[in-house]
Short mmCIF file of C-alpha atoms in Angstrom, two decimals:
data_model
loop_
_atom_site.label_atom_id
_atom_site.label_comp_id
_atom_site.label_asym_id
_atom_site.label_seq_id
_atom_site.Cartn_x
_atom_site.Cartn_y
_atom_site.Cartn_z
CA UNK O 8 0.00 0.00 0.00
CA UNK O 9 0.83 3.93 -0.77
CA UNK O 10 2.31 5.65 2.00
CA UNK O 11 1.61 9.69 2.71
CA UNK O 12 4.27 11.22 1.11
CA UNK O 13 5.59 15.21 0.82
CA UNK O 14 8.29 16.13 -1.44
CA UNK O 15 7.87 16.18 -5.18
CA UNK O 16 10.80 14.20 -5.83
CA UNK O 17 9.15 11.52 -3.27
CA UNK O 18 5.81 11.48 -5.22
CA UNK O 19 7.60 11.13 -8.37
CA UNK O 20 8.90 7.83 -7.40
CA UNK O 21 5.86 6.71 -5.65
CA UNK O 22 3.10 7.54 -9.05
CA UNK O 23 4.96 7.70 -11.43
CA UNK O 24 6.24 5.18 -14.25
CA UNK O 25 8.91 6.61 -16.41
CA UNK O 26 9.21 6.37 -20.22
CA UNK O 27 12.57 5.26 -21.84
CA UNK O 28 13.99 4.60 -17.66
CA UNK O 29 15.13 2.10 -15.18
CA UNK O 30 12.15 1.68 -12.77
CA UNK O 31 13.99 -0.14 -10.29
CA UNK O 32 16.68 2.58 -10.27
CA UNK O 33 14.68 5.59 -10.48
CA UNK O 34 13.10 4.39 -6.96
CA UNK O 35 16.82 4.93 -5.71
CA UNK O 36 18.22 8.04 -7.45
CA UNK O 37 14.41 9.89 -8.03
CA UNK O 38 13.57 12.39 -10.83
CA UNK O 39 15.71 15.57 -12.23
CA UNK O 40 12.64 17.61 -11.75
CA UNK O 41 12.61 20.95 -14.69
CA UNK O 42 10.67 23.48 -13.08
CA UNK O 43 11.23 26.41 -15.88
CA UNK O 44 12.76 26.98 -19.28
CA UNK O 45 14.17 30.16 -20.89
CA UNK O 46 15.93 29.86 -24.10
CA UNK O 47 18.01 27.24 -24.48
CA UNK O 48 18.15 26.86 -21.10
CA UNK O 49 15.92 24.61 -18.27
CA UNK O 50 16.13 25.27 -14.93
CA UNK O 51 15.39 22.90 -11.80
CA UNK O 52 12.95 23.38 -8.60
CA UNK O 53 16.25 23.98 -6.81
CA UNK O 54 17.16 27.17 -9.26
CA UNK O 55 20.23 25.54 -11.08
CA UNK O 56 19.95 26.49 -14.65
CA UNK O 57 21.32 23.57 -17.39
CA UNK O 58 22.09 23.93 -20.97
CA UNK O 59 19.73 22.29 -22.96
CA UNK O 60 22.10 20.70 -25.38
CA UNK O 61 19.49 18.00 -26.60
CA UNK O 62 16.56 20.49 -27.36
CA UNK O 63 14.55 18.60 -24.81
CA UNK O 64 13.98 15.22 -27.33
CA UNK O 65 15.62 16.59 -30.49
CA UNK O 66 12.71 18.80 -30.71
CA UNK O 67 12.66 22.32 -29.33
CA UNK O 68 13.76 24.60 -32.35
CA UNK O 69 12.83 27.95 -31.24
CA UNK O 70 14.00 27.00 -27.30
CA UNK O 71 11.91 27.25 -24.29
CA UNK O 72 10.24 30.74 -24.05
CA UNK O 73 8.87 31.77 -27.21
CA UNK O 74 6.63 34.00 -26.82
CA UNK O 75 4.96 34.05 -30.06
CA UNK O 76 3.81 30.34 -29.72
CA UNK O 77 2.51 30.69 -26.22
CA UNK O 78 0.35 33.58 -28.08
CA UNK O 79 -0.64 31.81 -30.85
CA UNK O 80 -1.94 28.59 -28.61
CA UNK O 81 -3.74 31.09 -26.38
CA UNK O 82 -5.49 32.72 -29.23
CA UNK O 83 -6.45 29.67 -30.42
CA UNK O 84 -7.56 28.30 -26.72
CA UNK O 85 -10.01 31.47 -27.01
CA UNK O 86 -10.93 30.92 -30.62
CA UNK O 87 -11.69 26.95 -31.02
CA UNK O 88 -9.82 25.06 -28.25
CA UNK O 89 -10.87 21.75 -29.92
CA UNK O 90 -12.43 20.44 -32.78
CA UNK O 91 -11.68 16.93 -34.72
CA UNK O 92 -11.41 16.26 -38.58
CA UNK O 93 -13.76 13.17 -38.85
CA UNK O 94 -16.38 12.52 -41.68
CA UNK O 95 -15.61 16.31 -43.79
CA UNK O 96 -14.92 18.61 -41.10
CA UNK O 97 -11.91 21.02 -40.47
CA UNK O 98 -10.88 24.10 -39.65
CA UNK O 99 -8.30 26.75 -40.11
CA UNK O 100 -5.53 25.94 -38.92
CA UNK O 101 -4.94 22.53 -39.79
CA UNK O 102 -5.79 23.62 -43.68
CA UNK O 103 -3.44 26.19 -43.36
CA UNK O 104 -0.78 23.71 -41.57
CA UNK O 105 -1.73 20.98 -44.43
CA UNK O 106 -1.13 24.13 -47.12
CA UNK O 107 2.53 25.17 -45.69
CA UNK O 108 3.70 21.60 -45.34
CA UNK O 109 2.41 21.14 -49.09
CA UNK O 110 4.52 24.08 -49.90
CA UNK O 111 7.38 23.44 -48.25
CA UNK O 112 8.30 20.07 -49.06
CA UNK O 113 11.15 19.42 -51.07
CA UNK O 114 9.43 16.96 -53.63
CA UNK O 115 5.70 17.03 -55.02
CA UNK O 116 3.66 16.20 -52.21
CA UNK O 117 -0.29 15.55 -52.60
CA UNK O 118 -1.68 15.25 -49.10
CA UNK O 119 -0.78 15.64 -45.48
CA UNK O 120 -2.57 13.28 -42.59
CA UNK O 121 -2.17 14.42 -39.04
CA UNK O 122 -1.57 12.19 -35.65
CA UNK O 123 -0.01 13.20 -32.31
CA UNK O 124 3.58 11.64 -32.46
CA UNK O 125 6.18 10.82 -34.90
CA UNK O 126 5.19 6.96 -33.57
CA UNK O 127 1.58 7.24 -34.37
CA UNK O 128 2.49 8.90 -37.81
CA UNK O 129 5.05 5.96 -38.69
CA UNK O 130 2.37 3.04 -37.24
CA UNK O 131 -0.32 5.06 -39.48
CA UNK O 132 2.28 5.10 -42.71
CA UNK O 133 2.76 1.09 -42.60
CA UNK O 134 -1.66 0.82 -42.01
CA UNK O 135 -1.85 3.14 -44.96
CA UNK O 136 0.78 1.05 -47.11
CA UNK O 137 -1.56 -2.30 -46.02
CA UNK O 138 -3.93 -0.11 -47.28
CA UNK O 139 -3.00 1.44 -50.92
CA UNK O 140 -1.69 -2.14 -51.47
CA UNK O 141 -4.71 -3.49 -50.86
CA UNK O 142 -6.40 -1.41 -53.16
CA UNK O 143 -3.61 -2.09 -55.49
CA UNK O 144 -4.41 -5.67 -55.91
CA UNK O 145 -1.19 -6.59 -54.23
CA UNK O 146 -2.22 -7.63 -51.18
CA UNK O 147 1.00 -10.10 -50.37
CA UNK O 148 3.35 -6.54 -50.70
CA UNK O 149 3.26 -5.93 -47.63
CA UNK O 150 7.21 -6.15 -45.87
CA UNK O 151 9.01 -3.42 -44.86
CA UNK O 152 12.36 -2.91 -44.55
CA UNK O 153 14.03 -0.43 -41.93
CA UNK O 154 17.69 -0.33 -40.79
CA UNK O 155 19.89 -1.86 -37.03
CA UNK O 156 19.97 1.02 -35.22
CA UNK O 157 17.59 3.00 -37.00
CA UNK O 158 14.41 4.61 -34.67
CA UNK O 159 10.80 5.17 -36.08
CA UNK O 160 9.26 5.26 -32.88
CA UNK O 161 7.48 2.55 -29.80
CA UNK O 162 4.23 1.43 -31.06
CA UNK O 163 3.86 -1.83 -31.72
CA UNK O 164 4.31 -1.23 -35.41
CA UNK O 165 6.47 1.75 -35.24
CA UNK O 166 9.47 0.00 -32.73
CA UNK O 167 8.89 -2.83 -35.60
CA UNK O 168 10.23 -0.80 -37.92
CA UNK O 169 12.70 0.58 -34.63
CA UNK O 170 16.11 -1.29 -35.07
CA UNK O 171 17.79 -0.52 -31.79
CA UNK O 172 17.02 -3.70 -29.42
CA UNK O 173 16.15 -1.97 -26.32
CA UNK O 174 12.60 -0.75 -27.52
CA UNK O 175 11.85 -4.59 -29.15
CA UNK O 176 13.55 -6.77 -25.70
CA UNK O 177 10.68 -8.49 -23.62
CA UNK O 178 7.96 -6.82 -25.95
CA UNK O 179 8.08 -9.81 -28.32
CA UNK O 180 8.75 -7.55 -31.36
CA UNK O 181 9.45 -6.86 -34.32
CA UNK O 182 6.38 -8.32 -35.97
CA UNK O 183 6.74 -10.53 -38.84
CA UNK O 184 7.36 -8.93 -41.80
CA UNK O 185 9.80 -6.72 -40.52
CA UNK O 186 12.92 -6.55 -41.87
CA UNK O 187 16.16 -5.23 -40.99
CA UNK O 188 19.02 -4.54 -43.13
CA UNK O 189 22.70 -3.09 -41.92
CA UNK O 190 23.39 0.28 -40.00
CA UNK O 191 25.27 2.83 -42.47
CA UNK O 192 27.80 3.47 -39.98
CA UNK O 193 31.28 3.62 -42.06
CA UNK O 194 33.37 3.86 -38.71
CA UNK O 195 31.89 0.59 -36.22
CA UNK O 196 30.72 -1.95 -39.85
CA UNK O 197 33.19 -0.41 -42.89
CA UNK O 198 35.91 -3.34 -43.66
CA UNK O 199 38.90 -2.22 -43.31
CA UNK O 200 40.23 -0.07 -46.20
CA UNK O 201 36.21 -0.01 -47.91
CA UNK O 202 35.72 3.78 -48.75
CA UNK O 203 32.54 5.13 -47.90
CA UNK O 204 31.43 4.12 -51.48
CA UNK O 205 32.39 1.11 -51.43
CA UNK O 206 30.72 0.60 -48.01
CA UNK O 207 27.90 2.50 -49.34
CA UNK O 208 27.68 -0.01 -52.62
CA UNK O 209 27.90 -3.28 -50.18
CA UNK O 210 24.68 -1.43 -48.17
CA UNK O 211 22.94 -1.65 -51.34
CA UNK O 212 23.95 -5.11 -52.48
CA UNK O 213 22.92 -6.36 -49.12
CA UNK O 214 19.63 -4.41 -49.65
CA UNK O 215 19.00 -6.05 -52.88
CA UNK O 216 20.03 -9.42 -51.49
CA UNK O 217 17.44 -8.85 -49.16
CA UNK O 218 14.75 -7.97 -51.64
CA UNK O 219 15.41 -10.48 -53.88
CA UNK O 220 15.61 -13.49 -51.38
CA UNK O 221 11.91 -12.19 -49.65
CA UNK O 222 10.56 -11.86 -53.35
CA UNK O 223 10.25 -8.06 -55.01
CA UNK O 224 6.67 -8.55 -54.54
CA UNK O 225 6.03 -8.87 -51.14
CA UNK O 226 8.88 -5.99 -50.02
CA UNK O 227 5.87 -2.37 -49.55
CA UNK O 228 8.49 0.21 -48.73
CA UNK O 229 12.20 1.35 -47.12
CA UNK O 230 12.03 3.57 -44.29
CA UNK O 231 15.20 5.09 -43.14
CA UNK O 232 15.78 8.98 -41.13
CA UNK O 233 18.23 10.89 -43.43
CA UNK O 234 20.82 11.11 -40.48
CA UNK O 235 20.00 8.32 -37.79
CA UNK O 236 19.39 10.03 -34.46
CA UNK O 237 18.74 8.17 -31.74
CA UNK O 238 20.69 5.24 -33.19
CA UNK O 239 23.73 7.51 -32.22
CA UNK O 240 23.61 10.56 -34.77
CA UNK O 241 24.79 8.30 -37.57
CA UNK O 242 25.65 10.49 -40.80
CA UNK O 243 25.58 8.16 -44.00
CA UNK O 244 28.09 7.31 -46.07
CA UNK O 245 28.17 9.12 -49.65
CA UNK O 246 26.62 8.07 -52.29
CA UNK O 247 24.18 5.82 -50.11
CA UNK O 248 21.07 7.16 -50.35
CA UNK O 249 21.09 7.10 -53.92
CA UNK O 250 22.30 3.69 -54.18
CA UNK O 251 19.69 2.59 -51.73
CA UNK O 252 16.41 4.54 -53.56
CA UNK O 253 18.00 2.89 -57.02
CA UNK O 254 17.20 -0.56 -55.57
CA UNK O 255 14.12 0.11 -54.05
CA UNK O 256 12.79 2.31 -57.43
CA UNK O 257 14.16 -0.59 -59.17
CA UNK O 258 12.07 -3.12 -57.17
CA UNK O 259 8.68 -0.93 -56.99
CA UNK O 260 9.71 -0.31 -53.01
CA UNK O 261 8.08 3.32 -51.69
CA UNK O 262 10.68 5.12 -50.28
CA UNK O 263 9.53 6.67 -47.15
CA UNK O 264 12.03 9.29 -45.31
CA UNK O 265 11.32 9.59 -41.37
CA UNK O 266 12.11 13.25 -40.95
CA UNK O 267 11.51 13.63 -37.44
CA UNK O 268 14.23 14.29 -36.37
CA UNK O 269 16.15 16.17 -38.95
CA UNK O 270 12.63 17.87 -40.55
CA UNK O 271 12.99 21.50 -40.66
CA UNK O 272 16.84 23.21 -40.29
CA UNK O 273 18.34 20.68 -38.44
CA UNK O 274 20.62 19.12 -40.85
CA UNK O 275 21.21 22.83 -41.82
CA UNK O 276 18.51 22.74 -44.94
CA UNK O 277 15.11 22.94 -44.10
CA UNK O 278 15.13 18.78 -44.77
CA UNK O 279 17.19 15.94 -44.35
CA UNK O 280 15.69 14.92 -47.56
CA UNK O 281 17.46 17.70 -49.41
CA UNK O 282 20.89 17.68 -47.50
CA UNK O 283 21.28 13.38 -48.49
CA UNK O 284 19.20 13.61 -51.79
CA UNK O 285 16.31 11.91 -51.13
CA UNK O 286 13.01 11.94 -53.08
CA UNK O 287 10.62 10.18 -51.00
CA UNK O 288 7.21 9.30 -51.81
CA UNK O 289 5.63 9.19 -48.15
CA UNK O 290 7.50 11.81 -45.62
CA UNK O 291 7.01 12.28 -42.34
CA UNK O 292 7.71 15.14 -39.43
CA UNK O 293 7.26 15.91 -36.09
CA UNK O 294 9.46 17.10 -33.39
CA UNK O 295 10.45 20.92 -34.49
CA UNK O 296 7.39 20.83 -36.44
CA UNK O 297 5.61 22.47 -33.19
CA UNK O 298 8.79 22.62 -31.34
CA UNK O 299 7.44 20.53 -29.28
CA UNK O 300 5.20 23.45 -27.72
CA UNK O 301 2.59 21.25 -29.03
CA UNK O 302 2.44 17.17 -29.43
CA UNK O 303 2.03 17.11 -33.34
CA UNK O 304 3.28 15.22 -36.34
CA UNK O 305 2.91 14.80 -39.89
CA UNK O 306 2.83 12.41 -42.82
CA UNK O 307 3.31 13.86 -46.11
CA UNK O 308 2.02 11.37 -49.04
CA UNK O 309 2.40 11.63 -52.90
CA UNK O 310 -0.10 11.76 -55.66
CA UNK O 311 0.55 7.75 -56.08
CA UNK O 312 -0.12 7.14 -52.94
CA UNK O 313 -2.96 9.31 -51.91
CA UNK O 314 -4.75 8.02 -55.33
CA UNK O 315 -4.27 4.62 -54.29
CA UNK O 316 -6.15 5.12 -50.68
CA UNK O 317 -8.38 7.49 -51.96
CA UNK O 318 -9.79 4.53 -54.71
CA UNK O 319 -9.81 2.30 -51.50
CA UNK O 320 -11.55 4.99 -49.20
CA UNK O 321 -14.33 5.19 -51.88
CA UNK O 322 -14.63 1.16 -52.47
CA UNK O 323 -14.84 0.64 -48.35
CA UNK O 324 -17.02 3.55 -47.85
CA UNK O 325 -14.11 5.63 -45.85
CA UNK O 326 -10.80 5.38 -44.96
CA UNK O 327 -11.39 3.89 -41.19
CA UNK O 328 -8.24 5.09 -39.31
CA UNK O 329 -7.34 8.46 -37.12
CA UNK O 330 -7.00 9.86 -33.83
CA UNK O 331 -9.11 12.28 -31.45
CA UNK O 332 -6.34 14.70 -31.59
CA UNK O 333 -5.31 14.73 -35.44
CA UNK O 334 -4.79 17.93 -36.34
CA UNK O 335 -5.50 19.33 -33.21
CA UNK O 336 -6.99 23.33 -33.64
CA UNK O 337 -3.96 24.75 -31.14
CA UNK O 338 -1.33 22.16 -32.05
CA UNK O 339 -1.48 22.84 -35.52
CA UNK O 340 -1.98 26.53 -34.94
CA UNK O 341 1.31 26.72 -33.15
CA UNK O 342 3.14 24.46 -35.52
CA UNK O 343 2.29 26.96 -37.90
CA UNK O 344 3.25 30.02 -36.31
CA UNK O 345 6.93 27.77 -35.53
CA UNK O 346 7.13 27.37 -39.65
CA UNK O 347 6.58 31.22 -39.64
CA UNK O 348 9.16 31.86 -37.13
CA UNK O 349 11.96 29.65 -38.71
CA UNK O 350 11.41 31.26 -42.08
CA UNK O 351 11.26 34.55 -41.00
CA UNK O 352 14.87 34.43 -38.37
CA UNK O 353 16.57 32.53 -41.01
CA UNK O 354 17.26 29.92 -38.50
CA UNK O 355 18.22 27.56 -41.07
CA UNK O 356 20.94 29.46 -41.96
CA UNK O 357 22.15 30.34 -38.54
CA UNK O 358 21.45 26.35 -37.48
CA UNK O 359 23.91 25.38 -40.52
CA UNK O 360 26.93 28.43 -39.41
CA UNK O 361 26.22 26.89 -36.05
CA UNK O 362 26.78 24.15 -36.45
CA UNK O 363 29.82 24.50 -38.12
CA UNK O 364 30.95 26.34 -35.05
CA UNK O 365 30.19 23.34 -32.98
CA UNK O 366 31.46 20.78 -35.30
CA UNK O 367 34.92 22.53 -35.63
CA UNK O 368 35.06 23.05 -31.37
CA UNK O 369 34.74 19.55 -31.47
CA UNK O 370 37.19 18.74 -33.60
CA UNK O 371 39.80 20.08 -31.19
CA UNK O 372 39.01 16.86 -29.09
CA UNK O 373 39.62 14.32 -32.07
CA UNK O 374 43.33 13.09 -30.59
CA UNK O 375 41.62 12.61 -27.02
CA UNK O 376 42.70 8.97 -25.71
CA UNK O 377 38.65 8.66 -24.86
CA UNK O 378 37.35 9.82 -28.31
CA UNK O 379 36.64 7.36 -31.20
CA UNK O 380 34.70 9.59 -33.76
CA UNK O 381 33.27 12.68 -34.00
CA UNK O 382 30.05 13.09 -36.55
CA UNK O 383 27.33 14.86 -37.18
CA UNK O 384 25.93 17.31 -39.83
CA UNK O 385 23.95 20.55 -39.59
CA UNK O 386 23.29 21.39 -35.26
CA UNK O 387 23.35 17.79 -34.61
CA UNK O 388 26.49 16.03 -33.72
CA UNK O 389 28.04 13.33 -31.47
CA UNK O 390 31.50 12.02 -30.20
CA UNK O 391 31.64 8.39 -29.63
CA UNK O 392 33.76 7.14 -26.60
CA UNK O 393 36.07 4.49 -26.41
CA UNK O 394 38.21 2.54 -24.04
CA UNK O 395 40.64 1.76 -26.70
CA UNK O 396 40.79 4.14 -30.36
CA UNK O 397 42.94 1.06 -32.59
CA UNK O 398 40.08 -1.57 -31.42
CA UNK O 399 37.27 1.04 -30.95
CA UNK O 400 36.73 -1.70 -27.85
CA UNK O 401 34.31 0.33 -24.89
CA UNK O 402 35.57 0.51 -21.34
CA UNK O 403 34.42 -2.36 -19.31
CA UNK O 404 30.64 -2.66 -21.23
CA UNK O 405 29.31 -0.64 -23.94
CA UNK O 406 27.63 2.54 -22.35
CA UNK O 407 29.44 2.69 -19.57
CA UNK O 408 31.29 5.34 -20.77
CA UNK O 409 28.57 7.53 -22.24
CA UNK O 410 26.20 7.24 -18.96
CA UNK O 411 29.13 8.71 -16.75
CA UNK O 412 29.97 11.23 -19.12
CA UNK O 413 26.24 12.27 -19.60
CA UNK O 414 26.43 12.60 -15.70
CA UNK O 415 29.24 14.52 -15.18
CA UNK O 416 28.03 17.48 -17.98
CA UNK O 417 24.50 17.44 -16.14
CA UNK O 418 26.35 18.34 -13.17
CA UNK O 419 28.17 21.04 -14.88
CA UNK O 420 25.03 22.34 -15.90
CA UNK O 421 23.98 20.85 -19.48
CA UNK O 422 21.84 18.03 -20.34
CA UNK O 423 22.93 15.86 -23.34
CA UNK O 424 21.73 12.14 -24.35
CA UNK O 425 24.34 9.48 -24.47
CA UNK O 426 23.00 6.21 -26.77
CA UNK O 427 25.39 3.74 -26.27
CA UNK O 428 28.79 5.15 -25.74
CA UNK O 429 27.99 8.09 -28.50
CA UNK O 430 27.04 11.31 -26.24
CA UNK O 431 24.81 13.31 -28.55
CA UNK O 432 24.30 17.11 -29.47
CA UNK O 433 21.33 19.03 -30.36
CA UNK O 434 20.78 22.27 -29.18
CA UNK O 435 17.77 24.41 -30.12
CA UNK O 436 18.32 26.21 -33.41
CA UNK O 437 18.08 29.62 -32.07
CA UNK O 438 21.74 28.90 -30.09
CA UNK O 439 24.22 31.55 -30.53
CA UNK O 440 28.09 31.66 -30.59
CA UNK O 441 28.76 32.38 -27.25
CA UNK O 442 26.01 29.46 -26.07
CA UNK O 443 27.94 26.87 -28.48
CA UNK O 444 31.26 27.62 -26.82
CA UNK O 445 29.77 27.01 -23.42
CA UNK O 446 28.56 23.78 -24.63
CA UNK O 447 32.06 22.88 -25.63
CA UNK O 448 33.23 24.15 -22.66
CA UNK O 449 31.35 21.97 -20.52
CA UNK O 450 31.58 18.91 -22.80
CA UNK O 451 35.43 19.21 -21.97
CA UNK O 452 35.23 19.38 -17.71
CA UNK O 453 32.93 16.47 -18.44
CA UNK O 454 35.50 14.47 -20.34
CA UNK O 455 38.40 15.42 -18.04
CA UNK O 456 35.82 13.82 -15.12
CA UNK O 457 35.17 10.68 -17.69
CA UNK O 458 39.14 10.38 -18.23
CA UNK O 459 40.01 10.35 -14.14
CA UNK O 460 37.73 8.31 -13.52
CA UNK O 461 38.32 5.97 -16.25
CA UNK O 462 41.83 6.16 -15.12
#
């Protein structure tokens, strides 16, 4: 039974169940609790302010004050606080939301569908797949193929298509007809002396292979993020995304690009899609989309494929999937005052010149005994940690590393995100010079506590 407790931190532990978290050891070390935020910074109910170096979950563009959004969800509290898109209605600002992402997409784009979560959006794009195929008369193509270490999100159909096995261990996933193919990560699975074309051409043969051995008609689409994130901020190699789409255009295979994480300035263009060349037929966004003032995502669908599920729609009577919040009034009106914002400030721009600014600080850490690789592209970036650079062996077991490290810069005031032994950058896009050499400056005490202890 409950007993009476006091202190926030105390009530954490005894309600609460934590997302993405050790239960067993949160009841022993309790909750960082983030009482404020203020530009890129977040501040805790004891005062102590922390440099948001992760954006919160990749996510908070325009950092944690902006005034205009608060505005534009209050206006829009006062105006229409809810309303759903069911069976023909709508209303303003989703249309208008739809209407900008139309615009703004770097390929032609017919249609854009609404859910609450870059999960729900990448569970709805494999229904909708079922779906159009369905209609299609191909009702056996219905496999996709995703990437180790890539992350689409934790529903049950979305952490299928997740390659990284701590959101598929004791949840008896990934469904069959899942399929994984290799992680495009040149430095931990190039052989040695394969170029990054070469690696890049294998990617594809293996691809193929894969195709080919399942049978070309029963493979639906390839999903893959245009820079992994969460699978450790894994840049590809050149040349593969071309290779890849070749195979899959070759094989009738939808490409679908998961821009959730790199959607809108963080790979410094407004898409990942355009910085790696990708012309995908189903997109989807999320994240900085709102920046996260608002829980709101995206899917983006081509003339194809909206045809397709349109045909079916009309056959079944309607198209029998969405969600109570898609398209939410003040989540989309505040997703489209963010678009507004980002255009407006340039912050595409200053995301890329910052994060050349960050990338080259890094660099001045390359020849540390601790640091394997440093990668990134755009304002996202990540050094990987080692116990040993010729082996690229971890110290004692992989992570142990990148959880002390991650420790050590919260206590000097900044939150990052180690995955694995990679610690992880991400700062808000509205960082400015002086704010990216404070993260560097604070990434270094950290590693100089990671090297004495590791010592």
């Amino acid at each position: 039974m409950n007993q009476p407790v006091s202190s926030l931190p105390e009530k954490d532990i005894q309600y609460q169940l934590h997302p993405y978290t050790n239960a067993r050891l949160h009841q022993e070390v309790g909750p960082l609790i983030i009482e404020r935020g203020e530009d890129i910074y977040v501040y805790d109910d004891q005062g102590k302010a922390y440099i948001e170096a992760m954006a919160g979950l990749w996510s908070t563009a325009l950092g944690f004050s902006n005034q205009r959004l608060i505005k534009a969800a209050e206006q829009q509290l006062h105006t229409l606080p809810f309303y759903h898109l069911f069976s023909h209605k709508s209303h303003r600002p989703s249309i208008e939301l739809a209407e900008k992402l139309i615009e703004m997409a770097p390929v032609p784009m017919s249609k854009v569908f609404f859910t609450n979560s870059g999960s729900e959006a990448n569970d709805t794009v494999v229904k909708m797949v079922w779906y159009l195929n369905n209609a299609l008369g191909k009702p056996a193509k219905k496999k996709f193929i995703s990437r180790i270490n890539g992350y689409h999100g934790i529903t049950v159909a979305s952490a299928s298509l997740t390659g990284l096995p701590g959101n598929q261990r004791g949840f008896d996933l990934p469904l069959p007809g899942f399929l994984h193919v290799g992680c495009p990560h040149h430095y931990r699975f190039a052989q040695p002396g394969e170029s990054e074309e070469q690696f890049a051409d294998r990617l594809a043969a293996e691809l193929e292979q894969k195709i080919l051995a399942e049978g070309p008609e029963t493979i639906a689409a390839f999903i893959g993020e245009p820079l992994m994130g969460a699978g450790g901020v894994i840049v590809p190699p050149r040349t593969y995304w071309e290779k890849i789409q070749r195979v899959c255009r070759k094989h009738d295979i939808l490409v679908i690009a998961d821009e959730v994480i790199c959607g809108f300035g963080r790979t410094g263009q407004m898409f990942g899609s355009q910085t790696f060349g990708i012309q995908p037929d189903i997109m989807v966004v999320s994240k900085q989309l709102s920046s996260s003032y608002q829980p709101i995502a995206a899917i983006l669908i081509n003339d194809k494929v909206f045809q397709g599920i349109a045909d079916q729609s009309q056959a079944l009577g309607t198209l029998g999937h969405g969600f109570t919040g898609s398209g939410h009034p003040v989540a989309t009106a505040v997703a489209l005052e963010n678009l507004k914002i980002i255009e407006e400030e340039n912050l595409v721009e200053h995301a890329a010149q910052m994060g050349k600014l960050l990338h080259t600080g890094l660099q001045n850490f390359s020849d540390h005994p601790l640091v394997g690789e440093i990668r990134g592209c755009g304002l996202i970036a990540a050094v990987e940690l080692v116990g040993d650079r010729v082996s690229k062996a971890p110290h004692q077991t992989l992570g142990t590393l990148g959880r002390y490290m991650a420790g050590r810069a919260q206590e000097h005031g900044m939150i990052t995100r180690a995955m694995g032994d990679a610690v992880a950058f991400c700062p808000p896009l509205i960082v400015t010079e002086q704010e990216v050499g404070l993260i560097l400056e604070r990434f270094g005490k950290a590693l100089d506590d990671t090297t004495h202890w590791a010592r």
